[in-house]
C-alpha cells in the first residue's frame, strides 16, 4: 500500500538536513548532503532494496525482478537543492519512487525487470557551477575536467569527493551500459503554473526544453541629456527597450516558446547622460530545437532592424545552447495509460526547466511525470504541494511501473 503521508513526512525529514538555519540549502558533497543521502539509503533498505552510495555521491538502490540480474527500469531525481530552496524539487521524485518499491515489496511482487532508484547527488550545480554531475556519471558522460572545478571556498571537486570518503578514480565505474537500463522515468514537481490553472494533479512531460542564451551588446552614442536634440540621438537603451519587446513578441507568437531578457546594463549609467552602450541577455526555450532556432533567428533579425533604424550597432553572441530532450512516445503513451487508469485526465506539457533525464538520455529513453505545485513556485521556501497530489503522483507512477513493458 502506498502511504502518501509517509511521502510528505520524508520530504520534511530530508529538508531538515540543511546548512541554512530555518531554511533549506543542501549542496553537492556537503555534510548535509551526506546526512540526507544516508537517510535515503535507509529508506531504500526499508523498502527492500539493496542500497549503496556510489562513487559520485548518488544514493543508488536496486530491487531485483523475478530473477536476479535483470535489466532495470530506472527511477529517480536529485537530492541537492538550490540556495534557500523548497523541499520537493528533486526529493519528491526520489521519495515517491522508493514508496512505489515499498508497495511492491510489501505485497511480495516481483516484476520481469529490476527497479533501480537513484537519488542524484548533484543536479542543480550550485556548488561547482556545473550541473547534472550525478546523472552524467551514471550515463557515462561525466567530464573528468569537472574534477578541477572549485567551489566558492576554493575547494576542488576532486578534494570534495575525497573529503566525502569517495574515490574520484572510481567514477567511470558508476556508468551504466546501454541495455542495462530499459528506460528512465522521473516524477518531479511541475515548477510552473499550468497544471494548477487547469485543475489537474499530474501531467505527462513531452520534452525537456532546449535553450539558447545570447548576449547582445548595442553601441550608440553617449551624449549630454540636455544638449543633444532627440532627432540626433543614437540612444542604445531606447534601442534595447525595443529589442526587449521584440523578444517578448517573438515568443508570444509561437505556442510553447518562451523568451526572456533577464539582465540589462546601461553605460555610462547616469541620470543626465544618453546611454551609449547597453548589454542584455536573451534566454529562449522550446520543446523542439527547430522552433527554438526559428525563434532565435527571428530575435536576431528584429534586433538588426531596430538597430538599423536607430543607427545603433549590434553584436549578438551565443553564450550557451542545449538541445531539447524529447521524451519517448512509447513511454509517454504508457504514462498516459497509467494516468487514465487512475481516473485522471491526460495532460501533456513540456518542461521549461532542466532535469536529470537530459543526461540519462545518453544511455536510455526517458519520460517524466509532473505533479502540480502551488502557484507554480519552485526554488523557493514557498514551494508547496498537497498530500492528495503526492498520492495521485505516487499512484500513477506505481501503475506505470506495474504495467511497464518494452515496445513490441
Ligand atoms: Zn529538480
mmCIF file of C-alpha atoms and ligand atoms in Angstrom:
data_model
loop_
_atom_site.group_PDB
_atom_site.id
_atom_site.type_symbol
_atom_site.label_atom_id
_atom_site.label_comp_id
_atom_site.label_asym_id
_atom_site.label_seq_id
_atom_site.Cartn_x
_atom_site.Cartn_y
_atom_site.Cartn_z
ATOM 1 C CA UNK A 1 0.000 0.000 0.000
ATOM 2 C CA UNK A 2 1.237 3.447 -0.887
ATOM 3 C CA UNK A 3 1.430 5.777 2.074
ATOM 4 C CA UNK A 4 1.174 9.420 0.909
ATOM 5 C CA UNK A 5 1.538 10.734 4.466
ATOM 6 C CA UNK A 6 4.907 8.992 4.650
ATOM 7 C CA UNK A 7 5.969 10.663 1.386
ATOM 8 C CA UNK A 8 5.207 14.073 2.909
ATOM 9 C CA UNK A 9 6.902 13.194 6.209
ATOM 10 C CA UNK A 10 10.024 12.018 4.434
ATOM 11 C CA UNK A 11 10.243 15.200 2.350
ATOM 12 C CA UNK A 12 10.004 17.114 5.648
ATOM 13 C CA UNK A 13 12.673 14.885 7.199
ATOM 14 C CA UNK A 14 15.119 15.436 4.316
ATOM 15 C CA UNK A 15 14.536 19.198 4.485
ATOM 16 C CA UNK A 16 15.996 19.199 7.986
ATOM 17 C CA UNK A 17 19.422 18.372 6.529
ATOM 18 C CA UNK A 18 20.300 21.952 5.646
ATOM 19 C CA UNK A 19 23.203 24.352 6.009
ATOM 20 C CA UNK A 20 20.737 27.268 6.117
ATOM 21 C CA UNK A 21 19.201 27.671 9.568
ATOM 22 C CA UNK A 22 15.428 27.872 9.293
ATOM 23 C CA UNK A 23 15.534 27.172 5.547
ATOM 24 C CA UNK A 24 16.840 24.625 3.078
ATOM 25 C CA UNK A 25 20.184 24.741 1.301
ATOM 26 C CA UNK A 26 21.946 21.465 0.603
ATOM 27 C CA UNK A 27 24.738 21.397 -1.939
ATOM 28 C CA UNK A 28 26.729 18.582 -3.522
ATOM 29 C CA UNK A 29 29.155 16.688 -1.250
ATOM 30 C CA UNK A 30 28.366 18.758 1.844
ATOM 31 C CA UNK A 31 27.971 17.245 5.335
ATOM 32 C CA UNK A 32 24.223 17.905 4.994
ATOM 33 C CA UNK A 33 24.202 16.022 1.681
ATOM 34 C CA UNK A 34 25.895 13.135 3.440
ATOM 35 C CA UNK A 35 23.225 13.035 6.134
ATOM 36 C CA UNK A 36 20.382 13.255 3.605
ATOM 37 C CA UNK A 37 21.953 10.569 1.427
ATOM 38 C CA UNK A 38 22.367 8.225 4.389
ATOM 39 C CA UNK A 39 18.734 8.829 5.312
ATOM 40 C CA UNK A 40 17.656 7.963 1.756
ATOM 41 C CA UNK A 41 19.802 4.816 1.742
ATOM 42 C CA UNK A 42 17.956 3.815 4.927
ATOM 43 C CA UNK A 43 14.563 4.403 3.238
ATOM 44 C CA UNK A 44 15.698 2.269 0.309
ATOM 45 C CA UNK A 45 16.745 -0.638 2.526
ATOM 46 C CA UNK A 46 13.495 -0.406 4.439
ATOM 47 C CA UNK A 47 11.693 -0.725 1.095
ATOM 48 C CA UNK A 48 13.503 -3.977 0.363
ATOM 49 C CA UNK A 49 16.232 -2.606 -1.860
ATOM 50 C CA UNK A 50 19.920 -3.243 -1.922
ATOM 51 C CA UNK A 51 21.317 0.283 -1.486
ATOM 52 C CA UNK A 52 24.716 1.928 -1.649
ATOM 53 C CA UNK A 53 26.485 5.239 -2.018
ATOM 54 C CA UNK A 54 28.182 5.310 -5.442
ATOM 55 C CA UNK A 55 31.489 6.972 -6.348
ATOM 56 C CA UNK A 56 29.939 10.314 -7.371
ATOM 57 C CA UNK A 57 27.827 10.530 -4.200
ATOM 58 C CA UNK A 58 24.489 9.270 -5.547
ATOM 59 C CA UNK A 59 22.227 7.143 -3.348
ATOM 60 C CA UNK A 60 21.615 4.068 -5.518
ATOM 61 C CA UNK A 61 19.092 1.364 -4.669
ATOM 62 C CA UNK A 62 18.114 -1.792 -6.537
ATOM 63 C CA UNK A 63 15.059 -4.021 -6.235
ATOM 64 C CA UNK A 64 15.574 -7.253 -8.134
ATOM 65 C CA UNK A 65 13.000 -8.519 -10.601
ATOM 66 C CA UNK A 66 11.613 -12.043 -10.928
ATOM 67 C CA UNK A 67 15.218 -13.230 -11.048
ATOM 68 C CA UNK A 68 18.476 -11.583 -10.103
ATOM 69 C CA UNK A 69 20.486 -9.529 -12.583
ATOM 70 C CA UNK A 70 17.708 -8.449 -14.980
ATOM 71 C CA UNK A 71 17.957 -5.075 -16.770
ATOM 72 C CA UNK A 72 16.248 -2.310 -14.842
ATOM 73 C CA UNK A 73 13.627 0.372 -15.094
ATOM 74 C CA UNK A 74 15.452 3.331 -13.550
ATOM 75 C CA UNK A 75 13.589 5.877 -11.431
ATOM 76 C CA UNK A 76 14.939 8.853 -9.591
ATOM 77 C CA UNK A 77 15.595 12.527 -9.199
ATOM 78 C CA UNK A 78 18.069 14.662 -7.269
ATOM 79 C CA UNK A 79 18.837 15.262 -3.593
ATOM 80 C CA UNK A 80 20.750 18.541 -3.876
ATOM 81 C CA UNK A 81 18.980 21.885 -3.744
ATOM 82 C CA UNK A 82 19.426 25.483 -4.801
ATOM 83 C CA UNK A 83 20.053 28.062 -2.071
ATOM 84 C CA UNK A 84 17.002 28.760 0.103
ATOM 85 C CA UNK A 85 15.118 26.018 -1.700
ATOM 86 C CA UNK A 86 11.816 24.226 -1.349
ATOM 87 C CA UNK A 87 11.633 20.663 -0.066
ATOM 88 C CA UNK A 88 10.010 18.922 -3.062
ATOM 89 C CA UNK A 89 12.121 19.855 -6.106
ATOM 90 C CA UNK A 90 14.074 16.638 -6.640
ATOM 91 C CA UNK A 91 13.356 14.964 -3.319
ATOM 92 C CA UNK A 92 9.705 14.210 -4.136
ATOM 93 C CA UNK A 93 10.789 12.094 -7.123
ATOM 94 C CA UNK A 94 13.250 10.059 -5.069
ATOM 95 C CA UNK A 95 10.927 9.533 -2.096
ATOM 96 C CA UNK A 96 7.943 8.638 -4.299
ATOM 97 C CA UNK A 97 9.974 6.111 -6.292
ATOM 98 C CA UNK A 98 11.082 4.463 -3.028
ATOM 99 C CA UNK A 99 7.458 4.462 -1.835
ATOM 100 C CA UNK A 100 6.435 2.605 -5.009
ATOM 101 C CA UNK A 101 9.105 -0.052 -4.405
ATOM 102 C CA UNK A 102 7.979 -0.249 -0.791
ATOM 103 C CA UNK A 103 4.451 -1.060 -2.002
ATOM 104 C CA UNK A 104 5.700 -3.727 -4.427
ATOM 105 C CA UNK A 105 7.893 -5.292 -1.774
ATOM 106 C CA UNK A 106 5.133 -5.281 0.837
ATOM 107 C CA UNK A 107 2.908 -7.301 -1.480
ATOM 108 C CA UNK A 108 5.790 -9.581 -2.458
ATOM 109 C CA UNK A 109 5.519 -8.508 -6.074
ATOM 110 C CA UNK A 110 8.461 -9.045 -8.418
ATOM 111 C CA UNK A 111 8.385 -7.747 -11.985
ATOM 112 C CA UNK A 112 10.031 -9.071 -15.152
ATOM 113 C CA UNK A 113 12.700 -6.370 -14.726
ATOM 114 C CA UNK A 114 14.627 -4.882 -11.824
ATOM 115 C CA UNK A 115 13.875 -1.413 -10.470
ATOM 116 C CA UNK A 116 16.670 0.956 -9.591
ATOM 117 C CA UNK A 117 16.076 4.199 -7.749
ATOM 118 C CA UNK A 118 18.775 6.853 -7.766
ATOM 119 C CA UNK A 119 18.918 9.967 -5.633
ATOM 120 C CA UNK A 120 21.351 12.026 -7.691
ATOM 121 C CA UNK A 121 23.929 13.914 -5.646
ATOM 122 C CA UNK A 122 24.063 16.927 -7.932
ATOM 123 C CA UNK A 123 21.598 18.229 -10.452
ATOM 124 C CA UNK A 124 21.373 21.927 -9.632
ATOM 125 C CA UNK A 125 25.091 22.627 -9.984
ATOM 126 C CA UNK A 126 25.121 25.160 -7.131
ATOM 127 C CA UNK A 127 28.458 24.253 -5.581
ATOM 128 C CA UNK A 128 30.719 23.852 -8.607
ATOM 129 C CA UNK A 129 28.747 25.752 -11.244
ATOM 130 C CA UNK A 130 28.315 22.685 -13.432
ATOM 131 C CA UNK A 131 25.044 20.759 -13.432
ATOM 132 C CA UNK A 132 23.815 17.149 -13.647
ATOM 133 C CA UNK A 133 27.001 15.686 -12.149
ATOM 134 C CA UNK A 134 25.286 12.654 -10.613
ATOM 135 C CA UNK A 135 23.261 11.687 -13.665
ATOM 136 C CA UNK A 136 26.148 12.399 -16.048
ATOM 137 C CA UNK A 137 28.271 9.873 -14.148
ATOM 138 C CA UNK A 138 25.512 7.244 -14.378
ATOM 139 C CA UNK A 139 25.124 7.971 -18.090
ATOM 140 C CA UNK A 140 28.886 7.657 -18.649
ATOM 141 C CA UNK A 141 29.231 11.265 -19.822
ATOM 142 C CA UNK A 142 30.897 12.721 -16.727
ATOM 143 C CA UNK A 143 33.588 15.134 -17.856
ATOM 144 C CA UNK A 144 36.728 14.483 -15.794
ATOM 145 C CA UNK A 145 37.807 18.092 -16.282
ATOM 146 C CA UNK A 146 34.979 18.963 -13.896
ATOM 147 C CA UNK A 147 37.091 17.498 -11.061
ATOM 148 C CA UNK A 148 39.296 20.585 -11.221
ATOM 149 C CA UNK A 149 36.335 22.952 -10.761
ATOM 150 C CA UNK A 150 36.411 24.836 -7.468
ATOM 151 C CA UNK A 151 33.673 25.975 -5.114
ATOM 152 C CA UNK A 152 33.435 29.442 -3.530
ATOM 153 C CA UNK A 153 35.939 28.403 -0.822
ATOM 154 C CA UNK A 154 38.481 27.253 -3.418
ATOM 155 C CA UNK A 155 37.985 23.521 -2.769
ATOM 156 C CA UNK A 156 38.249 21.401 -5.908
ATOM 157 C CA UNK A 157 35.605 18.805 -6.714
ATOM 158 C CA UNK A 158 38.371 16.202 -6.569
ATOM 159 C CA UNK A 159 39.132 17.191 -2.960
ATOM 160 C CA UNK A 160 35.457 17.432 -2.022
ATOM 161 C CA UNK A 161 34.919 13.856 -3.250
ATOM 162 C CA UNK A 162 37.886 12.665 -1.196
ATOM 163 C CA UNK A 163 36.620 14.554 1.872
ATOM 164 C CA UNK A 164 33.242 12.858 1.367
ATOM 165 C CA UNK A 165 35.024 9.494 1.516
ATOM 166 C CA UNK A 166 34.736 8.788 -2.209
ATOM 167 C CA UNK A 167 37.324 7.730 -4.772
ATOM 168 C CA UNK A 168 37.264 10.044 -7.835
ATOM 169 C CA UNK A 169 39.143 7.404 -9.849
ATOM 170 C CA UNK A 170 36.128 5.103 -9.429
ATOM 171 C CA UNK A 171 33.650 7.487 -11.108
ATOM 172 C CA UNK A 172 33.844 5.710 -14.510
ATOM 173 C CA UNK A 173 32.552 2.569 -12.784
ATOM 174 C CA UNK A 174 29.324 4.389 -11.911
ATOM 175 C CA UNK A 175 28.483 4.457 -15.633
ATOM 176 C CA UNK A 176 25.743 2.117 -16.764
ATOM 177 C CA UNK A 177 25.839 0.366 -20.112
ATOM 178 C CA UNK A 178 23.137 0.721 -22.727
ATOM 179 C CA UNK A 179 20.867 -2.289 -22.335
ATOM 180 C CA UNK A 180 21.216 -2.419 -18.557
ATOM 181 C CA UNK A 181 18.681 0.392 -18.258
ATOM 182 C CA UNK A 182 15.431 -0.243 -20.143
ATOM 183 C CA UNK A 183 14.132 3.273 -19.515
ATOM 184 C CA UNK A 184 14.345 6.172 -17.061
ATOM 185 C CA UNK A 185 11.200 7.641 -15.515
ATOM 186 C CA UNK A 186 11.245 10.663 -13.224
ATOM 187 C CA UNK A 187 8.494 12.192 -11.143
ATOM 188 C CA UNK A 188 9.070 15.881 -10.389
ATOM 189 C CA UNK A 189 7.070 18.910 -9.334
ATOM 190 C CA UNK A 190 5.980 20.940 -12.337
ATOM 191 C CA UNK A 191 7.741 24.192 -11.324
ATOM 192 C CA UNK A 192 5.184 26.026 -13.426
ATOM 193 C CA UNK A 193 1.521 27.037 -13.131
ATOM 194 C CA UNK A 194 -0.078 25.044 -15.987
ATOM 195 C CA UNK A 195 -1.469 22.066 -14.037
ATOM 196 C CA UNK A 196 -2.835 24.278 -11.280
ATOM 197 C CA UNK A 197 -4.529 26.554 -13.802
ATOM 198 C CA UNK A 198 -6.252 23.535 -15.337
ATOM 199 C CA UNK A 199 -7.154 21.870 -12.051
ATOM 200 C CA UNK A 200 -5.008 18.785 -12.676
ATOM 201 C CA UNK A 201 -2.869 16.863 -10.187
ATOM 202 C CA UNK A 202 -0.435 15.406 -12.715
ATOM 203 C CA UNK A 203 0.850 15.918 -16.247
ATOM 204 C CA UNK A 204 2.872 13.850 -18.705
ATOM 205 C CA UNK A 205 6.009 15.591 -19.941
ATOM 206 C CA UNK A 206 6.654 15.704 -23.686
ATOM 207 C CA UNK A 207 10.169 17.111 -23.689
ATOM 208 C CA UNK A 208 12.668 18.970 -21.585
ATOM 209 C CA UNK A 209 13.030 22.264 -23.368
ATOM 210 C CA UNK A 210 16.266 23.111 -25.071
ATOM 211 C CA UNK A 211 17.605 26.617 -24.591
ATOM 212 C CA UNK A 212 19.670 29.277 -26.326
ATOM 213 C CA UNK A 213 21.329 32.065 -24.398
ATOM 214 C CA UNK A 214 22.547 35.179 -26.133
ATOM 215 C CA UNK A 215 24.447 38.252 -25.065
ATOM 216 C CA UNK A 216 23.533 41.333 -27.043
ATOM 217 C CA UNK A 217 25.639 44.482 -26.993
ATOM 218 C CA UNK A 218 24.260 47.644 -28.561
ATOM 219 C CA UNK A 219 26.552 50.603 -29.244
ATOM 220 C CA UNK A 220 25.081 54.008 -29.962
ATOM 221 C CA UNK A 221 26.470 57.351 -28.893
ATOM 222 C CA UNK A 222 26.635 58.724 -25.377
ATOM 223 C CA UNK A 223 25.866 62.403 -25.025
ATOM 224 C CA UNK A 224 24.534 65.145 -22.812
ATOM 225 C CA UNK A 225 20.921 64.538 -21.830
ATOM 226 C CA UNK A 226 20.253 68.261 -22.076
ATOM 227 C CA UNK A 227 22.022 69.348 -25.227
ATOM 228 C CA UNK A 228 21.600 66.635 -27.858
ATOM 229 C CA UNK A 229 18.298 67.055 -29.754
ATOM 230 C CA UNK A 230 16.105 63.951 -29.930
ATOM 231 C CA UNK A 231 16.430 63.558 -33.701
ATOM 232 C CA UNK A 232 20.246 63.448 -33.482
ATOM 233 C CA UNK A 233 20.444 60.795 -30.800
ATOM 234 C CA UNK A 234 21.671 57.199 -31.061
ATOM 235 C CA UNK A 235 20.350 56.084 -27.698
ATOM 236 C CA UNK A 236 21.424 52.472 -27.046
ATOM 237 C CA UNK A 237 18.971 51.990 -24.178
ATOM 238 C CA UNK A 238 15.949 53.175 -26.144
ATOM 239 C CA UNK A 239 17.014 50.721 -28.868
ATOM 240 C CA UNK A 240 17.378 47.981 -26.264
ATOM 241 C CA UNK A 241 13.876 48.699 -24.994
ATOM 242 C CA UNK A 242 12.510 47.972 -28.473
ATOM 243 C CA UNK A 243 14.616 44.804 -28.632
ATOM 244 C CA UNK A 244 13.258 43.571 -25.280
ATOM 245 C CA UNK A 245 9.708 43.987 -26.552
ATOM 246 C CA UNK A 246 10.690 42.211 -29.769
ATOM 247 C CA UNK A 247 11.908 39.176 -27.757
ATOM 248 C CA UNK A 248 8.565 39.111 -25.967
ATOM 249 C CA UNK A 249 6.626 39.436 -29.235
ATOM 250 C CA UNK A 250 8.573 36.637 -30.957
ATOM 251 C CA UNK A 251 7.990 34.253 -28.030
ATOM 252 C CA UNK A 252 4.312 35.158 -27.800
ATOM 253 C CA UNK A 253 3.931 34.387 -31.488
ATOM 254 C CA UNK A 254 4.677 30.686 -31.079
ATOM 255 C CA UNK A 255 2.945 28.417 -28.541
ATOM 256 C CA UNK A 256 5.425 26.684 -26.209
ATOM 257 C CA UNK A 257 8.293 29.085 -26.998
ATOM 258 C CA UNK A 258 9.366 31.258 -24.076
ATOM 259 C CA UNK A 259 11.749 34.200 -24.307
ATOM 260 C CA UNK A 260 13.208 36.294 -21.512
ATOM 261 C CA UNK A 261 15.524 39.262 -21.153
ATOM 262 C CA UNK A 262 16.700 38.715 -17.589
ATOM 263 C CA UNK A 263 19.576 41.122 -17.355
ATOM 264 C CA UNK A 264 20.337 44.531 -18.772
ATOM 265 C CA UNK A 265 23.071 47.029 -18.116
ATOM 266 C CA UNK A 266 23.384 50.548 -19.498
ATOM 267 C CA UNK A 267 26.569 52.585 -19.697
ATOM 268 C CA UNK A 268 27.659 55.037 -18.543
ATOM 269 C CA UNK A 269 24.564 54.791 -16.339
ATOM 270 C CA UNK A 270 23.992 58.379 -15.232
ATOM 271 C CA UNK A 271 20.746 60.322 -14.978
ATOM 272 C CA UNK A 272 21.952 63.085 -17.289
ATOM 273 C CA UNK A 273 23.768 61.044 -19.947
ATOM 274 C CA UNK A 274 22.308 59.378 -23.032
ATOM 275 C CA UNK A 275 23.242 55.673 -22.764
ATOM 276 C CA UNK A 276 25.977 54.932 -25.288
ATOM 277 C CA UNK A 277 26.261 51.202 -24.693
ATOM 278 C CA UNK A 278 23.818 48.599 -23.458
ATOM 279 C CA UNK A 279 24.345 44.896 -22.873
ATOM 280 C CA UNK A 280 21.483 42.470 -22.233
ATOM 281 C CA UNK A 281 20.898 38.750 -22.196
ATOM 282 C CA UNK A 282 18.268 36.731 -24.053
ATOM 283 C CA UNK A 283 17.085 33.282 -22.951
ATOM 284 C CA UNK A 284 14.917 31.363 -25.439
ATOM 285 C CA UNK A 285 13.483 27.902 -24.724
ATOM 286 C CA UNK A 286 11.310 25.489 -26.676
ATOM 287 C CA UNK A 287 10.414 21.796 -26.646
ATOM 288 C CA UNK A 288 11.632 21.386 -30.245
ATOM 289 C CA UNK A 289 15.015 22.552 -31.476
ATOM 290 C CA UNK A 290 13.606 23.764 -34.787
ATOM 291 C CA UNK A 291 11.083 26.016 -33.035
ATOM 292 C CA UNK A 292 13.869 27.423 -30.869
ATOM 293 C CA UNK A 293 16.211 28.015 -33.820
ATOM 294 C CA UNK A 294 13.426 29.821 -35.688
ATOM 295 C CA UNK A 295 12.690 31.970 -32.642
ATOM 296 C CA UNK A 296 16.356 32.865 -32.167
ATOM 297 C CA UNK A 297 16.652 33.765 -35.871
ATOM 298 C CA UNK A 298 13.560 35.976 -35.552
ATOM 299 C CA UNK A 299 15.007 37.688 -32.458
ATOM 300 C CA UNK A 300 18.277 38.353 -34.277
ATOM 301 C CA UNK A 301 16.525 39.821 -37.282
ATOM 302 C CA UNK A 302 14.314 42.054 -35.092
ATOM 303 C CA UNK A 303 17.398 43.327 -33.257
ATOM 304 C CA UNK A 304 19.025 44.072 -36.614
ATOM 305 C CA UNK A 305 16.097 46.044 -37.905
ATOM 306 C CA UNK A 306 15.652 48.033 -34.673
ATOM 307 C CA UNK A 307 19.335 48.952 -34.690
ATOM 308 C CA UNK A 308 19.451 49.813 -38.386
ATOM 309 C CA UNK A 309 16.508 52.171 -37.950
ATOM 310 C CA UNK A 310 18.196 53.860 -34.973
ATOM 311 C CA UNK A 311 21.770 53.973 -36.230
ATOM 312 C CA UNK A 312 22.958 51.721 -33.416
ATOM 313 C CA UNK A 313 25.473 48.875 -33.832
ATOM 314 C CA UNK A 314 24.521 45.444 -32.539
ATOM 315 C CA UNK A 315 26.737 42.489 -31.640
ATOM 316 C CA UNK A 316 24.901 39.258 -30.831
ATOM 317 C CA UNK A 317 26.889 36.454 -29.272
ATOM 318 C CA UNK A 318 25.647 32.938 -28.417
ATOM 319 C CA UNK A 319 26.657 32.157 -24.834
ATOM 320 C CA UNK A 320 25.222 28.680 -24.478
ATOM 321 C CA UNK A 321 22.987 26.271 -26.342
ATOM 322 C CA UNK A 322 21.442 22.987 -25.291
ATOM 323 C CA UNK A 323 19.183 20.875 -27.488
ATOM 324 C CA UNK A 324 15.817 19.695 -26.232
ATOM 325 C CA UNK A 325 15.473 16.220 -24.726
ATOM 326 C CA UNK A 326 12.419 14.562 -26.173
ATOM 327 C CA UNK A 327 10.503 12.034 -24.071
ATOM 328 C CA UNK A 328 9.946 8.754 -25.921
ATOM 329 C CA UNK A 329 6.455 8.424 -27.453
ATOM 330 C CA UNK A 330 6.004 4.819 -26.271
ATOM 331 C CA UNK A 331 6.859 5.793 -22.696
ATOM 332 C CA UNK A 332 4.544 8.835 -22.800
ATOM 333 C CA UNK A 333 1.828 6.507 -24.095
ATOM 334 C CA UNK A 334 2.337 4.124 -21.161
ATOM 335 C CA UNK A 335 2.340 7.057 -18.729
ATOM 336 C CA UNK A 336 -0.897 8.375 -20.335
ATOM 337 C CA UNK A 337 -2.484 4.958 -19.803
ATOM 338 C CA UNK A 338 -1.439 4.925 -16.147
ATOM 339 C CA UNK A 339 -2.938 8.405 -15.694
ATOM 340 C CA UNK A 340 -6.224 7.246 -17.275
ATOM 341 C CA UNK A 341 -6.382 4.047 -15.196
ATOM 342 C CA UNK A 342 -6.162 6.259 -12.110
ATOM 343 C CA UNK A 343 -9.242 8.124 -13.332
ATOM 344 C CA UNK A 344 -7.360 11.305 -14.189
ATOM 345 C CA UNK A 345 -7.373 13.419 -17.332
ATOM 346 C CA UNK A 346 -4.282 13.171 -19.511
ATOM 347 C CA UNK A 347 -2.486 16.479 -19.972
ATOM 348 C CA UNK A 348 0.788 16.613 -21.825
ATOM 349 C CA UNK A 349 3.150 19.539 -21.365
ATOM 350 C CA UNK A 350 6.811 20.391 -21.933
ATOM 351 C CA UNK A 351 9.250 21.049 -19.125
ATOM 352 C CA UNK A 352 10.689 24.540 -19.080
ATOM 353 C CA UNK A 353 13.320 23.569 -16.502
ATOM 354 C CA UNK A 354 16.228 21.137 -16.874
ATOM 355 C CA UNK A 355 16.216 17.667 -15.293
ATOM 356 C CA UNK A 356 18.415 14.587 -14.831
ATOM 357 C CA UNK A 357 16.759 12.912 -17.829
ATOM 358 C CA UNK A 358 18.813 15.241 -20.061
ATOM 359 C CA UNK A 359 21.908 13.263 -19.062
ATOM 360 C CA UNK A 360 20.257 9.816 -18.870
ATOM 361 C CA UNK A 361 19.102 10.225 -22.474
ATOM 362 C CA UNK A 362 22.693 9.323 -23.458
ATOM 363 C CA UNK A 363 22.097 5.686 -22.441
ATOM 364 C CA UNK A 364 18.350 5.143 -22.381
ATOM 365 C CA UNK A 365 14.924 6.500 -23.243
ATOM 366 C CA UNK A 366 13.242 8.806 -20.809
ATOM 367 C CA UNK A 367 9.854 10.022 -19.618
ATOM 368 C CA UNK A 368 8.624 12.256 -16.798
ATOM 369 C CA UNK A 369 5.514 12.775 -14.715
ATOM 370 C CA UNK A 370 4.832 16.238 -13.319
ATOM 371 C CA UNK A 371 2.987 16.836 -10.052
ATOM 372 C CA UNK A 372 1.130 20.108 -9.533
ATOM 373 C CA UNK A 373 2.779 22.600 -7.183
ATOM 374 C CA UNK A 374 1.194 25.630 -5.586
ATOM 375 C CA UNK A 375 1.213 28.731 -7.813
ATOM 376 C CA UNK A 376 3.903 27.098 -9.946
ATOM 377 C CA UNK A 377 6.525 28.205 -7.435
ATOM 378 C CA UNK A 378 9.831 26.354 -7.071
ATOM 379 C CA UNK A 379 13.386 27.188 -5.968
ATOM 380 C CA UNK A 380 11.815 28.948 -3.001
ATOM 381 C CA UNK A 381 10.747 28.121 0.556
ATOM 382 C CA UNK A 382 7.213 28.820 -0.729
ATOM 383 C CA UNK A 383 7.368 25.650 -2.840
ATOM 384 C CA UNK A 384 4.360 23.565 -1.820
ATOM 385 C CA UNK A 385 2.338 20.504 -2.833
ATOM 386 C CA UNK A 386 -0.683 18.807 -1.285
ATOM 387 C CA UNK A 387 -0.687 15.302 0.132
ATOM 388 C CA UNK A 388 -3.547 14.466 -2.253
ATOM 389 C CA UNK A 389 -1.367 15.400 -5.242
ATOM 390 C CA UNK A 390 1.578 13.447 -3.834
ATOM 391 C CA UNK A 391 -0.808 10.489 -3.594
ATOM 392 C CA UNK A 392 -2.014 10.949 -7.178
ATOM 393 C CA UNK A 393 1.563 11.126 -8.444
ATOM 394 C CA UNK A 394 2.563 8.009 -6.489
ATOM 395 C CA UNK A 395 -0.445 6.035 -7.731
ATOM 396 C CA UNK A 396 0.251 6.929 -11.348
ATOM 397 C CA UNK A 397 3.953 6.136 -11.006
ATOM 398 C CA UNK A 398 3.261 2.761 -9.369
ATOM 399 C CA UNK A 399 0.651 1.931 -12.016
ATOM 400 C CA UNK A 400 3.172 2.878 -14.720
ATOM 401 C CA UNK A 401 5.839 0.651 -13.127
ATOM 402 C CA UNK A 402 3.488 -2.340 -12.799
ATOM 403 C CA UNK A 403 2.411 -2.073 -16.461
ATOM 404 C CA UNK A 404 5.801 -1.126 -17.870
ATOM 405 C CA UNK A 405 6.819 -3.093 -20.950
ATOM 406 C CA UNK A 406 9.188 -2.537 -23.833
ATOM 407 C CA UNK A 407 7.511 -1.642 -27.129
ATOM 408 C CA UNK A 408 6.720 -4.636 -29.331
HETATM 409 ZN ZN1 LIG B 1 14.698 19.481 -9.795
#
